Short mmCIF file of C-alpha atoms in Angstrom, two decimals:
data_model
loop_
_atom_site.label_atom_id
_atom_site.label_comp_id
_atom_site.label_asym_id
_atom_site.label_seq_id
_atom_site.Cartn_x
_atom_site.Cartn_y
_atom_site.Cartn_z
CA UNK A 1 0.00 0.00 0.00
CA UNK A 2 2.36 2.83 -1.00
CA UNK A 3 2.10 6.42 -0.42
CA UNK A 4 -1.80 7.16 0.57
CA UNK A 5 -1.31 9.86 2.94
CA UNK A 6 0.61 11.66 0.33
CA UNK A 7 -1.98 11.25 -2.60
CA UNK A 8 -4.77 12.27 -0.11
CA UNK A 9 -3.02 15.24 0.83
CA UNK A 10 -2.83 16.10 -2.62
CA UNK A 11 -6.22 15.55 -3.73
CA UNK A 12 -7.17 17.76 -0.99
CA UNK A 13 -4.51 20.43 -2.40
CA UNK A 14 -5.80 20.26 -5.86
CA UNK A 15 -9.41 20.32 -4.62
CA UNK A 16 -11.23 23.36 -6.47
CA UNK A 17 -14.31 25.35 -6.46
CA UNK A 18 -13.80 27.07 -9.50
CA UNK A 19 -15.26 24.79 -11.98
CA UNK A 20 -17.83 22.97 -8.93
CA UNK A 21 -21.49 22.76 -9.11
CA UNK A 22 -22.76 25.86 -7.47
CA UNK A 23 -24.80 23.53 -4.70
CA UNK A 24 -21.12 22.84 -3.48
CA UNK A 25 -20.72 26.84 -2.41
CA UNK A 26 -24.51 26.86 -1.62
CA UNK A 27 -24.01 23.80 0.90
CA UNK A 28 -20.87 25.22 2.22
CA UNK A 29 -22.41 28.45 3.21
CA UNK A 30 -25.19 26.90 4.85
CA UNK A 31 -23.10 24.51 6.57
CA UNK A 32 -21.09 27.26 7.81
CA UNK A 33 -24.04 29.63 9.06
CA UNK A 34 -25.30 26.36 10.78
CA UNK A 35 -22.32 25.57 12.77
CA UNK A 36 -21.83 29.20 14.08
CA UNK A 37 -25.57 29.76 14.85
CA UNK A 38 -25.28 26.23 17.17
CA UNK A 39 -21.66 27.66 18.44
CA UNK A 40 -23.59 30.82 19.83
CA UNK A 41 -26.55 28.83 21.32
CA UNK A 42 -24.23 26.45 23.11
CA UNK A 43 -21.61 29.07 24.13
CA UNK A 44 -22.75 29.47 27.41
CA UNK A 45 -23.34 25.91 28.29
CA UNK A 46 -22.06 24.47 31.43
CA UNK A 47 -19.87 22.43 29.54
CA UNK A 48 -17.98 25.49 28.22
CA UNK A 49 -17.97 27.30 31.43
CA UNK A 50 -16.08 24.03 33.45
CA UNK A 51 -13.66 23.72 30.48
CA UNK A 52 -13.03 27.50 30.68
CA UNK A 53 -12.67 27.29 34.35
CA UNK A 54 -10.15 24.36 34.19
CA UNK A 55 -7.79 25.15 31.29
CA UNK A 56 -7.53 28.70 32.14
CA UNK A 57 -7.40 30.41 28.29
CA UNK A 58 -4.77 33.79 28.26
CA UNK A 59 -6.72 36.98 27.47
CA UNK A 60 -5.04 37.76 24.32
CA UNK A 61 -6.04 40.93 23.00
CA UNK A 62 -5.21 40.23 19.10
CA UNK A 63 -6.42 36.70 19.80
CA UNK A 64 -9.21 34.41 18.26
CA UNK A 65 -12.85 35.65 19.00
CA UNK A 66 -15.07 33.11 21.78
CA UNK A 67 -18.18 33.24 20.01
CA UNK A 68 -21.01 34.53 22.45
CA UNK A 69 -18.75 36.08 24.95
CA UNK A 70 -16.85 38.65 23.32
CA UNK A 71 -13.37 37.39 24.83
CA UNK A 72 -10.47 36.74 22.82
CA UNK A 73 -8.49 34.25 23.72
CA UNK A 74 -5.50 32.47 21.83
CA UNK A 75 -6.10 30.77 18.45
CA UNK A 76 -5.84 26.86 19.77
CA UNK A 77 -7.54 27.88 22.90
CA UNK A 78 -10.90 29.82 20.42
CA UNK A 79 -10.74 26.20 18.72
CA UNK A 80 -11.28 24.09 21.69
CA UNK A 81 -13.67 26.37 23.43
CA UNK A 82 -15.51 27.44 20.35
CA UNK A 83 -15.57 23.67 18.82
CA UNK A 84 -16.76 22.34 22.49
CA UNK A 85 -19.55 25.19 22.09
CA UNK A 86 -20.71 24.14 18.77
CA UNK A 87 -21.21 20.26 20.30
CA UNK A 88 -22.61 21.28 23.48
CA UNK A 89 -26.34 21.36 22.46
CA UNK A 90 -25.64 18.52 20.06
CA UNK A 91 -27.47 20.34 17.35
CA UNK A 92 -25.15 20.78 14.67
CA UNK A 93 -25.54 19.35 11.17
CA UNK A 94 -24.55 15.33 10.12
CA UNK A 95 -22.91 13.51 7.85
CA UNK A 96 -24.61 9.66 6.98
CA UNK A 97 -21.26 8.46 5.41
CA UNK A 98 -19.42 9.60 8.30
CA UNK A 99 -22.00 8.68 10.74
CA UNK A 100 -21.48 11.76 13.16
CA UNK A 101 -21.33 15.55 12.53
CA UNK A 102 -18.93 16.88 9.72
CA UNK A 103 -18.61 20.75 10.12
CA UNK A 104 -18.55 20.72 14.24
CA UNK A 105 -15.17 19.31 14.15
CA UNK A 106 -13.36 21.69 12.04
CA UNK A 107 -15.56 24.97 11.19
CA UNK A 108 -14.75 26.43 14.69
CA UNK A 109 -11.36 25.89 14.16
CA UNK A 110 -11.23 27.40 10.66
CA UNK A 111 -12.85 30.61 11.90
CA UNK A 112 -9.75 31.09 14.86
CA UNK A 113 -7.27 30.32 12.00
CA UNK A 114 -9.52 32.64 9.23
CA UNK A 115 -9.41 35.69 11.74
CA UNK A 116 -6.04 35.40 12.30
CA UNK A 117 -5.34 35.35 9.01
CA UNK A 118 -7.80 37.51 7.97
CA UNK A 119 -9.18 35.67 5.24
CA UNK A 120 -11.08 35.78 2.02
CA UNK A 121 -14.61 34.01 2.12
CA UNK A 122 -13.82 32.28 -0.91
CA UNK A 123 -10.40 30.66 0.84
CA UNK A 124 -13.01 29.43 3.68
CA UNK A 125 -15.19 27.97 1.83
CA UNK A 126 -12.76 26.06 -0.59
CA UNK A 127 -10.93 24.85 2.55
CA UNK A 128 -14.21 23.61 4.52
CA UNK A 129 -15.22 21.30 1.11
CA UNK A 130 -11.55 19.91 0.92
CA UNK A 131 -11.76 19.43 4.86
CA UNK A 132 -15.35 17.59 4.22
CA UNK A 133 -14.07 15.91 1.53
CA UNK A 134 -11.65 14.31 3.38
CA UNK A 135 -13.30 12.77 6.74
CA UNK A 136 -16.05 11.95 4.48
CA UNK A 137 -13.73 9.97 2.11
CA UNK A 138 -11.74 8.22 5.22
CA UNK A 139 -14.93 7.30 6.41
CA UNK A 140 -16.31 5.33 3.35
CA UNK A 141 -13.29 3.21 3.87
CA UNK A 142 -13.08 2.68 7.17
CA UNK A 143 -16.98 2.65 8.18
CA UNK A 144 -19.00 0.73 9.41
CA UNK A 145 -15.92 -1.48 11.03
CA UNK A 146 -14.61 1.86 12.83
CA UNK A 147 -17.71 3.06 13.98
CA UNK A 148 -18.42 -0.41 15.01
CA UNK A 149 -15.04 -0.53 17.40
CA UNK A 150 -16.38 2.40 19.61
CA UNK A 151 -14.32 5.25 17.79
CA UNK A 152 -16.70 8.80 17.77
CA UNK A 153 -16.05 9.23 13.86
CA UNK A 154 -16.45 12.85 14.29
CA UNK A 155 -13.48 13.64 16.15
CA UNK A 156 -11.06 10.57 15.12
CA UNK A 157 -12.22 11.27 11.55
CA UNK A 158 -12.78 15.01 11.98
CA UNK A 159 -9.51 15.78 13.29
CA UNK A 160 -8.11 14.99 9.31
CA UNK A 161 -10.91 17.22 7.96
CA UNK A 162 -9.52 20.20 10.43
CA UNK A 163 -6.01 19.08 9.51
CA UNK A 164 -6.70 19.87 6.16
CA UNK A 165 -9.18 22.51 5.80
CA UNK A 166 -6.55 24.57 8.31
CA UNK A 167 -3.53 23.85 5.73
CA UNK A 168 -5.74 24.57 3.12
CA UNK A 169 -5.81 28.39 4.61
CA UNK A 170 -1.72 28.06 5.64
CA UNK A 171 -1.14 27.35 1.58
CA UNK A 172 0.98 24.30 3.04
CA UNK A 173 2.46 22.08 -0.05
CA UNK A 174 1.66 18.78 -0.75
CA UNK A 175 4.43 17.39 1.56
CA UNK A 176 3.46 19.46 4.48
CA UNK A 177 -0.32 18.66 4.34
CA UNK A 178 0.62 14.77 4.32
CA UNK A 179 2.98 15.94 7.56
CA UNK A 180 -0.39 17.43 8.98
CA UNK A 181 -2.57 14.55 7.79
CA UNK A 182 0.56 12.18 9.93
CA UNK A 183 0.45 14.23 12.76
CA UNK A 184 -3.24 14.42 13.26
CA UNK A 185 -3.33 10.61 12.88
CA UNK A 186 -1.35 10.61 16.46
CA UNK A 187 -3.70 13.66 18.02
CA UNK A 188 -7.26 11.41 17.03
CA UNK A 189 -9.35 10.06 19.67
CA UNK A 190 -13.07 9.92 20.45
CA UNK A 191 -14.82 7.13 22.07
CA UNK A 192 -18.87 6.68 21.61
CA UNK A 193 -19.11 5.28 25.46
CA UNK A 194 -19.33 9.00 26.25
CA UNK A 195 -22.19 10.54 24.60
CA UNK A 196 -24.18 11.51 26.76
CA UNK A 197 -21.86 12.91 28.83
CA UNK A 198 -19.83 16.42 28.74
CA UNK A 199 -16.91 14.42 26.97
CA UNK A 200 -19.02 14.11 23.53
CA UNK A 201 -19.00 18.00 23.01
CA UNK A 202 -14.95 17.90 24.15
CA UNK A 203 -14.82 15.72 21.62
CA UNK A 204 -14.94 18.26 18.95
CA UNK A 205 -13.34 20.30 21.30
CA UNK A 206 -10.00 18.19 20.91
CA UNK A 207 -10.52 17.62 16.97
CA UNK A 208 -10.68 21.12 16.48
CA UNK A 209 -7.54 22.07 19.09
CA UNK A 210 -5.51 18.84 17.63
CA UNK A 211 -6.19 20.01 13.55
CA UNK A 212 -5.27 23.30 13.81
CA UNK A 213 -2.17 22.51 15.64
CA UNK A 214 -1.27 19.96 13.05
CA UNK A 215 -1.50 22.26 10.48
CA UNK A 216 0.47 24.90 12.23
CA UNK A 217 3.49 22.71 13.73
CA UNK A 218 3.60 21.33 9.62
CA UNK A 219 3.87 24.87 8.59
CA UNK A 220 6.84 25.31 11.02
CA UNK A 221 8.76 22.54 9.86
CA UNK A 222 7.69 19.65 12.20
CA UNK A 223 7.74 16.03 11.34
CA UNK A 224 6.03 13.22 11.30
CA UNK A 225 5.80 9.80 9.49
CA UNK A 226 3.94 10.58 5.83
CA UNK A 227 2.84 7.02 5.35
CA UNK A 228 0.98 7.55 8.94
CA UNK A 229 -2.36 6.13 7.47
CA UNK A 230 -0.93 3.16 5.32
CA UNK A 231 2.05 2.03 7.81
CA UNK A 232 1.84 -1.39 9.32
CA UNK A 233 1.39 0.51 12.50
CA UNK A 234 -0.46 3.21 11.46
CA UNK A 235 -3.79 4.67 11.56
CA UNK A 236 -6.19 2.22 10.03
CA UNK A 237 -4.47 -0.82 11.25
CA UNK A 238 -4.33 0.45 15.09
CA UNK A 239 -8.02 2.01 14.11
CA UNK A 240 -9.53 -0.28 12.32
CA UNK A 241 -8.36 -3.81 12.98
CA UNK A 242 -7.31 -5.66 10.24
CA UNK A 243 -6.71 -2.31 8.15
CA UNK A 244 -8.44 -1.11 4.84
CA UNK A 245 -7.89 -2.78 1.61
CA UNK A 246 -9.51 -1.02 -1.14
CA UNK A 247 -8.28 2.47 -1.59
CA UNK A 248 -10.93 3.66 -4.28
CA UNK A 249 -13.34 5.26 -2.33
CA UNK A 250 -10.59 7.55 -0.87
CA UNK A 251 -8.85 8.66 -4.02
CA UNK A 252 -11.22 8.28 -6.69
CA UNK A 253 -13.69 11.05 -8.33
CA UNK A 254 -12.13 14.00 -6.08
CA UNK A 255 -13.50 17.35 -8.08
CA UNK A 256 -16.37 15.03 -9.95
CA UNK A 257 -18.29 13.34 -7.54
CA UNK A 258 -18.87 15.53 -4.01
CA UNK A 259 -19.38 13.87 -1.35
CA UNK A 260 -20.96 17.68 0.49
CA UNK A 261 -23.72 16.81 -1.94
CA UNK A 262 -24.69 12.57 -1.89
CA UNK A 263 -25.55 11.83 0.47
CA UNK A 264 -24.37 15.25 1.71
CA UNK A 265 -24.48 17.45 4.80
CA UNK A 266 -27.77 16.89 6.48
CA UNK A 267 -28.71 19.97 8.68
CA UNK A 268 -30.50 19.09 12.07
CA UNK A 269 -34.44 19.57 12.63
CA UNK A 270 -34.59 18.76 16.25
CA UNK A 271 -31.20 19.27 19.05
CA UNK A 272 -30.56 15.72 20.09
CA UNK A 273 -29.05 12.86 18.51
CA UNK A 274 -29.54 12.22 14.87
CA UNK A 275 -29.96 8.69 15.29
CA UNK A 276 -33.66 9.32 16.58
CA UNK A 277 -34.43 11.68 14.45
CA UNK A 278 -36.47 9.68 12.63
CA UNK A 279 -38.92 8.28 15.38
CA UNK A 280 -39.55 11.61 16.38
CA UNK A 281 -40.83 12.18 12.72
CA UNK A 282 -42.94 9.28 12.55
CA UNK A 283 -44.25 10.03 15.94
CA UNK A 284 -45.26 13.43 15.22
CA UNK A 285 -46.91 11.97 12.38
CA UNK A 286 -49.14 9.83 14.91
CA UNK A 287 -49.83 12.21 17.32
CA UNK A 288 -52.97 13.75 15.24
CA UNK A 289 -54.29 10.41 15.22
CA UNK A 290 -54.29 10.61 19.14
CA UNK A 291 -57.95 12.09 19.81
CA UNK A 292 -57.41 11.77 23.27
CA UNK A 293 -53.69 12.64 23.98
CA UNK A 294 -51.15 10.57 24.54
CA UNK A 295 -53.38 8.70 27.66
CA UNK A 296 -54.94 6.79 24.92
CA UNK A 297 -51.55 4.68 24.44
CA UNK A 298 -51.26 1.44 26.02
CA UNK A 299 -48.10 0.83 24.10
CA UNK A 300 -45.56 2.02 21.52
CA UNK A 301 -43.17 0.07 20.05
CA UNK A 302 -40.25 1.90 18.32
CA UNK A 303 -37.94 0.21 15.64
CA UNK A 304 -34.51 1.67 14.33
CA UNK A 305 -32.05 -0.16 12.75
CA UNK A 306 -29.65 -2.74 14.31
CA UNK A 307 -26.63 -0.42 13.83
CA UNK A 308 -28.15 2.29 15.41
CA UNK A 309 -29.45 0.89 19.24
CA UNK A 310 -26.42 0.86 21.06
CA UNK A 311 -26.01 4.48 21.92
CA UNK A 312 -29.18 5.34 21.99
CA UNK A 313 -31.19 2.85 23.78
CA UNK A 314 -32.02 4.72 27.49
CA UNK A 315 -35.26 3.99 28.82
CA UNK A 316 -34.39 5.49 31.88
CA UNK A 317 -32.48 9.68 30.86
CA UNK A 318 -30.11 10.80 33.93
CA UNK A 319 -29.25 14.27 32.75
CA UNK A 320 -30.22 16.65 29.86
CA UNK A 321 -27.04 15.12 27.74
CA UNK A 322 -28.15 12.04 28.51
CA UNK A 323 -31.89 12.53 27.45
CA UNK A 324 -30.40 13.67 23.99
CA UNK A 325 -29.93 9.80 23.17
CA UNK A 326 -33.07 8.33 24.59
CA UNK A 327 -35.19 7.35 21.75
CA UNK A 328 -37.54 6.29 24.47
CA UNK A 329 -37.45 10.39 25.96
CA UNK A 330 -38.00 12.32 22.53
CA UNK A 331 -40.22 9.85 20.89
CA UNK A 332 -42.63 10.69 23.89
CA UNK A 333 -42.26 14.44 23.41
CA UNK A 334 -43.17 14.50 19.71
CA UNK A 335 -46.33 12.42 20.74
CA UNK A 336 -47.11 14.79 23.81
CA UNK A 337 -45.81 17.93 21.97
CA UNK A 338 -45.31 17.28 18.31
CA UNK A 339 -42.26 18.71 18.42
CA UNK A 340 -38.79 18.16 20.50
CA UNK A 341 -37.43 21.73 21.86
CA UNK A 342 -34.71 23.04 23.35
CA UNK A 343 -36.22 23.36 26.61
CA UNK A 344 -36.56 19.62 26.24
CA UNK A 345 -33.33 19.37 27.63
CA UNK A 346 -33.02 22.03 30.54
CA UNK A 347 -32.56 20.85 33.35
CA UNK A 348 -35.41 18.11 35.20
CA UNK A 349 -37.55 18.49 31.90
CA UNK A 350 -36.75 14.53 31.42
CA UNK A 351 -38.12 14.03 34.55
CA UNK A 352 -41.66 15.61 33.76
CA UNK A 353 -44.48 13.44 34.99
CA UNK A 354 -46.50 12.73 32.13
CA UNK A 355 -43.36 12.48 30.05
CA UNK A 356 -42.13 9.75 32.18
CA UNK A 357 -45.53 7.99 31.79
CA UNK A 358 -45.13 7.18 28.03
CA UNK A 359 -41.83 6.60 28.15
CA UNK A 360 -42.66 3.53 30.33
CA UNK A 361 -45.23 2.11 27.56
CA UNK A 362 -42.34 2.29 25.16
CA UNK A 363 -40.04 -0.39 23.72
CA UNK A 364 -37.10 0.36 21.07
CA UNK A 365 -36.77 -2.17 18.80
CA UNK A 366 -34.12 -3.48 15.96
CA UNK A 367 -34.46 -3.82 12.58
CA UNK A 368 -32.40 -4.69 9.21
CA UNK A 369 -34.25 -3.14 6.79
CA UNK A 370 -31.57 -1.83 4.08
CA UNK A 371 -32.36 1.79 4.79
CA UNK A 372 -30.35 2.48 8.11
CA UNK A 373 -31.98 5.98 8.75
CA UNK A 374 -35.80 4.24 8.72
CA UNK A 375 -37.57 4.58 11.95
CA UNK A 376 -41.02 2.82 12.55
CA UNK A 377 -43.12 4.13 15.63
CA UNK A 378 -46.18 1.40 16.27
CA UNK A 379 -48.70 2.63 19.11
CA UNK A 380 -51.09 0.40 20.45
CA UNK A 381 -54.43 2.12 22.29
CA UNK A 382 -56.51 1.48 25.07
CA UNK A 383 -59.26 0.48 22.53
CA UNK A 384 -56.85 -2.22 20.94
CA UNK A 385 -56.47 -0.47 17.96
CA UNK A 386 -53.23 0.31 16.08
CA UNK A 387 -51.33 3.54 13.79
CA UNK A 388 -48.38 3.40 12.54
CA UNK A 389 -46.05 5.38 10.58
CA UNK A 390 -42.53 5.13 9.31
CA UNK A 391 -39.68 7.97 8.29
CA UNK A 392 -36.52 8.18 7.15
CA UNK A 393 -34.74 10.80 7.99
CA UNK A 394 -30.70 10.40 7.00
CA UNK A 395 -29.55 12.49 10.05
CA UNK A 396 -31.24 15.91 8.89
CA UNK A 397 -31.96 17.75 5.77
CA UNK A 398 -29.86 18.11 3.34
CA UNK A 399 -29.61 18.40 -0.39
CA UNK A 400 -32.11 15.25 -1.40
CA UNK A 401 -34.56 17.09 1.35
CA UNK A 402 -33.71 20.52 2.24
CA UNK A 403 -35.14 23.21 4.52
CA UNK A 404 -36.87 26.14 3.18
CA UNK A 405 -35.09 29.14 2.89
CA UNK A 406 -37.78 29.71 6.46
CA UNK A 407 -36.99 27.05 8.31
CA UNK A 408 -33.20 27.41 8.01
CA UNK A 409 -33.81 31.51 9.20
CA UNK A 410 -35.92 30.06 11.38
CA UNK A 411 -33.05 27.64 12.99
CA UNK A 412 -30.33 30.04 13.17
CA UNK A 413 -32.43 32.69 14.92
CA UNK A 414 -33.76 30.46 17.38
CA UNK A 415 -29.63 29.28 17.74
CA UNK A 416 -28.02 33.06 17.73
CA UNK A 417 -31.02 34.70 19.00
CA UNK A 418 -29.94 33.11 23.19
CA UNK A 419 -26.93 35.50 22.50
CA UNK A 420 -27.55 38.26 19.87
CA UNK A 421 -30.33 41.25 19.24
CA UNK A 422 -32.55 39.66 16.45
CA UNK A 423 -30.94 43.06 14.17
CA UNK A 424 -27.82 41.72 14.65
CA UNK A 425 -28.62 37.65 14.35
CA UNK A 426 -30.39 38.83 10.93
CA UNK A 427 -27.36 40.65 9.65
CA UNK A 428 -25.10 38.09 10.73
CA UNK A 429 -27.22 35.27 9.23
CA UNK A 430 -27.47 37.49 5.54
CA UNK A 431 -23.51 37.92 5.94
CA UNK A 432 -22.72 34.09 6.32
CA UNK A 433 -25.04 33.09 3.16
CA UNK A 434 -23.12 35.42 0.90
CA UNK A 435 -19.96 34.37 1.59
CA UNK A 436 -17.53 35.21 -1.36
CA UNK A 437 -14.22 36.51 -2.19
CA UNK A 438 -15.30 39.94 -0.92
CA UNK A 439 -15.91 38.73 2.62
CA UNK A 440 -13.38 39.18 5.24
CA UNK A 441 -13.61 36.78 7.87
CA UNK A 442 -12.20 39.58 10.64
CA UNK A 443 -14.91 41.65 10.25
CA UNK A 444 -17.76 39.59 10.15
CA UNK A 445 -16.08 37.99 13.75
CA UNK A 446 -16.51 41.75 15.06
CA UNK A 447 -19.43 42.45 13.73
CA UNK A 448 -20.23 39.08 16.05
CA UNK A 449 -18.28 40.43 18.77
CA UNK A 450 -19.54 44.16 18.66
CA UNK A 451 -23.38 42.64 18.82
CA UNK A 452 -25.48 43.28 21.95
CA UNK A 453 -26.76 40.42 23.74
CA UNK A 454 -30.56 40.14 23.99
CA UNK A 455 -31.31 39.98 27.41
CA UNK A 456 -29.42 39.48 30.21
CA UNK A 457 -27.09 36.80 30.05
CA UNK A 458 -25.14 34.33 32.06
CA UNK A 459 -22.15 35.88 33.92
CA UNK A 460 -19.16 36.54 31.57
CA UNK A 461 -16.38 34.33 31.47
CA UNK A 462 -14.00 34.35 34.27
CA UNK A 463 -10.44 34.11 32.59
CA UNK A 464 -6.86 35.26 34.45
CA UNK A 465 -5.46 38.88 33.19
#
């Protein structure tokens, strides 16, 4: 198996926009907007505040902007914060070929490097597709075995997206990006036995923190084994077991076939897990047929695929996080509510009464159908009687079944608007989705900065002079 680190590293050089579909820019952008409208609704999360508290982030006064707090900290300390932000809510968009979330992992750390650097809008979009491209591509030839192991695909695949979206905006040369690509390959980790938990969000955190550095200590000269991926002890033996035999899927149809676009990047309807997305559609579905509210239901049986039931089978939630991947939790708020909120997951909601009711009529079930994003939600009434309805939803909307123009405003305003004035959420929003060569990243992170919260906020960060 020679040289694949190096040929990946220049397919992800060569990558262009120029001649690309113009649904590649379009899915970019949104992508983009997406990930910063979650990063400002999660930025003052507990999770943020303990990490702040702990690693004790420099003031640094011609540093890296923290999104939602007007600090400025330095630029591998705005990735970490500002990537654990964007996870926190676990609202930001998916990929179904990676199976986890593509832009969380790198977008927050291509906005620290992008200010810095002060960037063209063009040079941030080309170098978020070739980061996509990349985890994306790893992933068809490494899933479902990896994801299978235990690894959290979207930081031990996401960390190579970040490595190479970042040296895509440091101009590194071919060499260099396969020395970023090696290092990152010793800076991956991510294990799915902690969602639930604060440690999913620091997840991203870490892939965001671990790329950019990568990409910077290449850029300085630092070394690292450029067969990393393909050695006998490298990454996808020591990731993947027995190691990856066919290459195709990884090098093949780069510029022709997009991988942003089929499946594509699937942008999130409801702020929990993906995986359940899909009973809570076909449980919303059912509840009109529920005359008499969800006391009616004797039983509901819930089936999602095989694959999926591991991390997401908790009859009983413990915490907010850990009601965010109980199928049993949000199935019964779409059939109580019709919907799944955010204030779903402050804290006690998953302890509400009649909640807690339905969820103990409910079962989650496997199946094998071929579609791995079907759900099936089966209640049983009182009466005897029976509705059911199925949906298949691949981790979000995206490109095969997009948001209006509406419902994506509609998204990003309820995301920036716990932070920002609805003025300046509306200019920021209008700023993001015409993102071109004109665009300067520093000044749309002031005009961020220089925005007035809404209301009265939680207390600002407490970092050391």
């Amino acid at each position: 198996m020679a040289d694949i680190t190096l040929a990946l590293a220049r397919h992800a050089n060569t990558l262009s926009l120029v001649n690309a579909p113009p649904a590649v820019r379009h899915w970019a952008r949104l992508a983009i907007a997406d990930t910063i409208g979650v990063m400002l609704a999660g930025s003052h999360e507990g999770v943020v505040d303990l990490l702040c508290e702990t690693i004790e982030p420099s003031h640094a006064a011609s540093g890296s902007l923290l999104l939602g707090r007007a600090t400025r900290v330095g630029v591998l300390d705005a990735a970490l914060i500002n990537g654990v932000s964007a996870h926190a809510l676990d609202f930001d968009d998916c990929s179904l070929t990676l199976d986890g979330h593509p832009s969380v992992p790198m977008v927050p750390a291509l906005l620290a490097l992008a200010e810095r650097l002060d960037c063209h809008g063009d040079q941030l979009l080309a170098a978020y597709v070739a980061g996509f491209e990349t985890e994306t591509r790893l992933a068809l030839v490494l899933n479902p075995a990896h994801v299978e192991r235990g690894w959290h695909p979207t930081a031990t695949l996401g960390i190579f997206g970040t490595a190479v979206a970042c040296g895509r905006l440091l101009q590194l040369d071919d060499e260099a990006m396969a020395v970023a690509i090696a290092i990152a390959a010793s800076s991956a980790s991510g294990l799915r036995a902690n969602s639930g938990t604060m440690t999913k969000p620091l997840h991203a955190g870490q892939a965001n923190r671990n790329g950019l550095l990568a990409a910077l200590l290449a850029r300085n000269g630092f070394t690292a084994n450029v067969r990393a991926l393909e050695h006998g002890m490298g990454f996808f033996h020591a990731f993947n077991g027995a190691g990856v035999s066919d290459m195709r899927p990884l090098l093949e149809g780069w510029g022709e076939r997009w991988e942003l676009l089929d499946p594509g990047v699937a942008i999130k309807q409801f702020p929990c897990c993906a995986f359940v997305h899909s009973a809570i559609a076909a449980a919303t579905e059912l509840r009109d047929d529920l005359a008499g509210g969800t006391d009616d239901i004797a039983r509901i049986d819930i089936h999602l695929h095989r694959r999926r039931l591991k991390n997401i089978d908790r009859p009983d939630p413990k915490s907010e996080l850990d009601a965010k991947f109980s199928t049993h939790y949000v199935t019964a708020c779409a059939l109580e509510q019709g919907s799944v909120r955010f204030e779903d997951f402050e804290p006690g909601a998953y302890d509400r009464a009649r909640l807690r009711a339905v969820m103990g009529r409910s079962e989650l079930l496997a199946h094998d159908e071929d579609d791995v994003s079907a759900g099936r939600v089966t209640i049983t009434l009182r009466d005897g009687g029976q509705r059911s309805a199925r949906a298949s939803v691949a981790m979000g909307r995206g490109p095969h079944n997009p948001m209006s123009e509406a419902e994506f405003a509609g998204k990003f305003h309820d995301c920036a608007g716990r932070v920002l004035e609805p003025d300046a959420t509306e200019r920021l929003l209008d700023a993001l989705l015409s993102l071109d060569g004109s665009s300067r990243l520093r000044s749309l992170l002031t005009t961020i900065e220089a925005a007035a919260p809404s209301r009265e906020r939680a207390p600002a960060l407490r970092i050391p002079a």
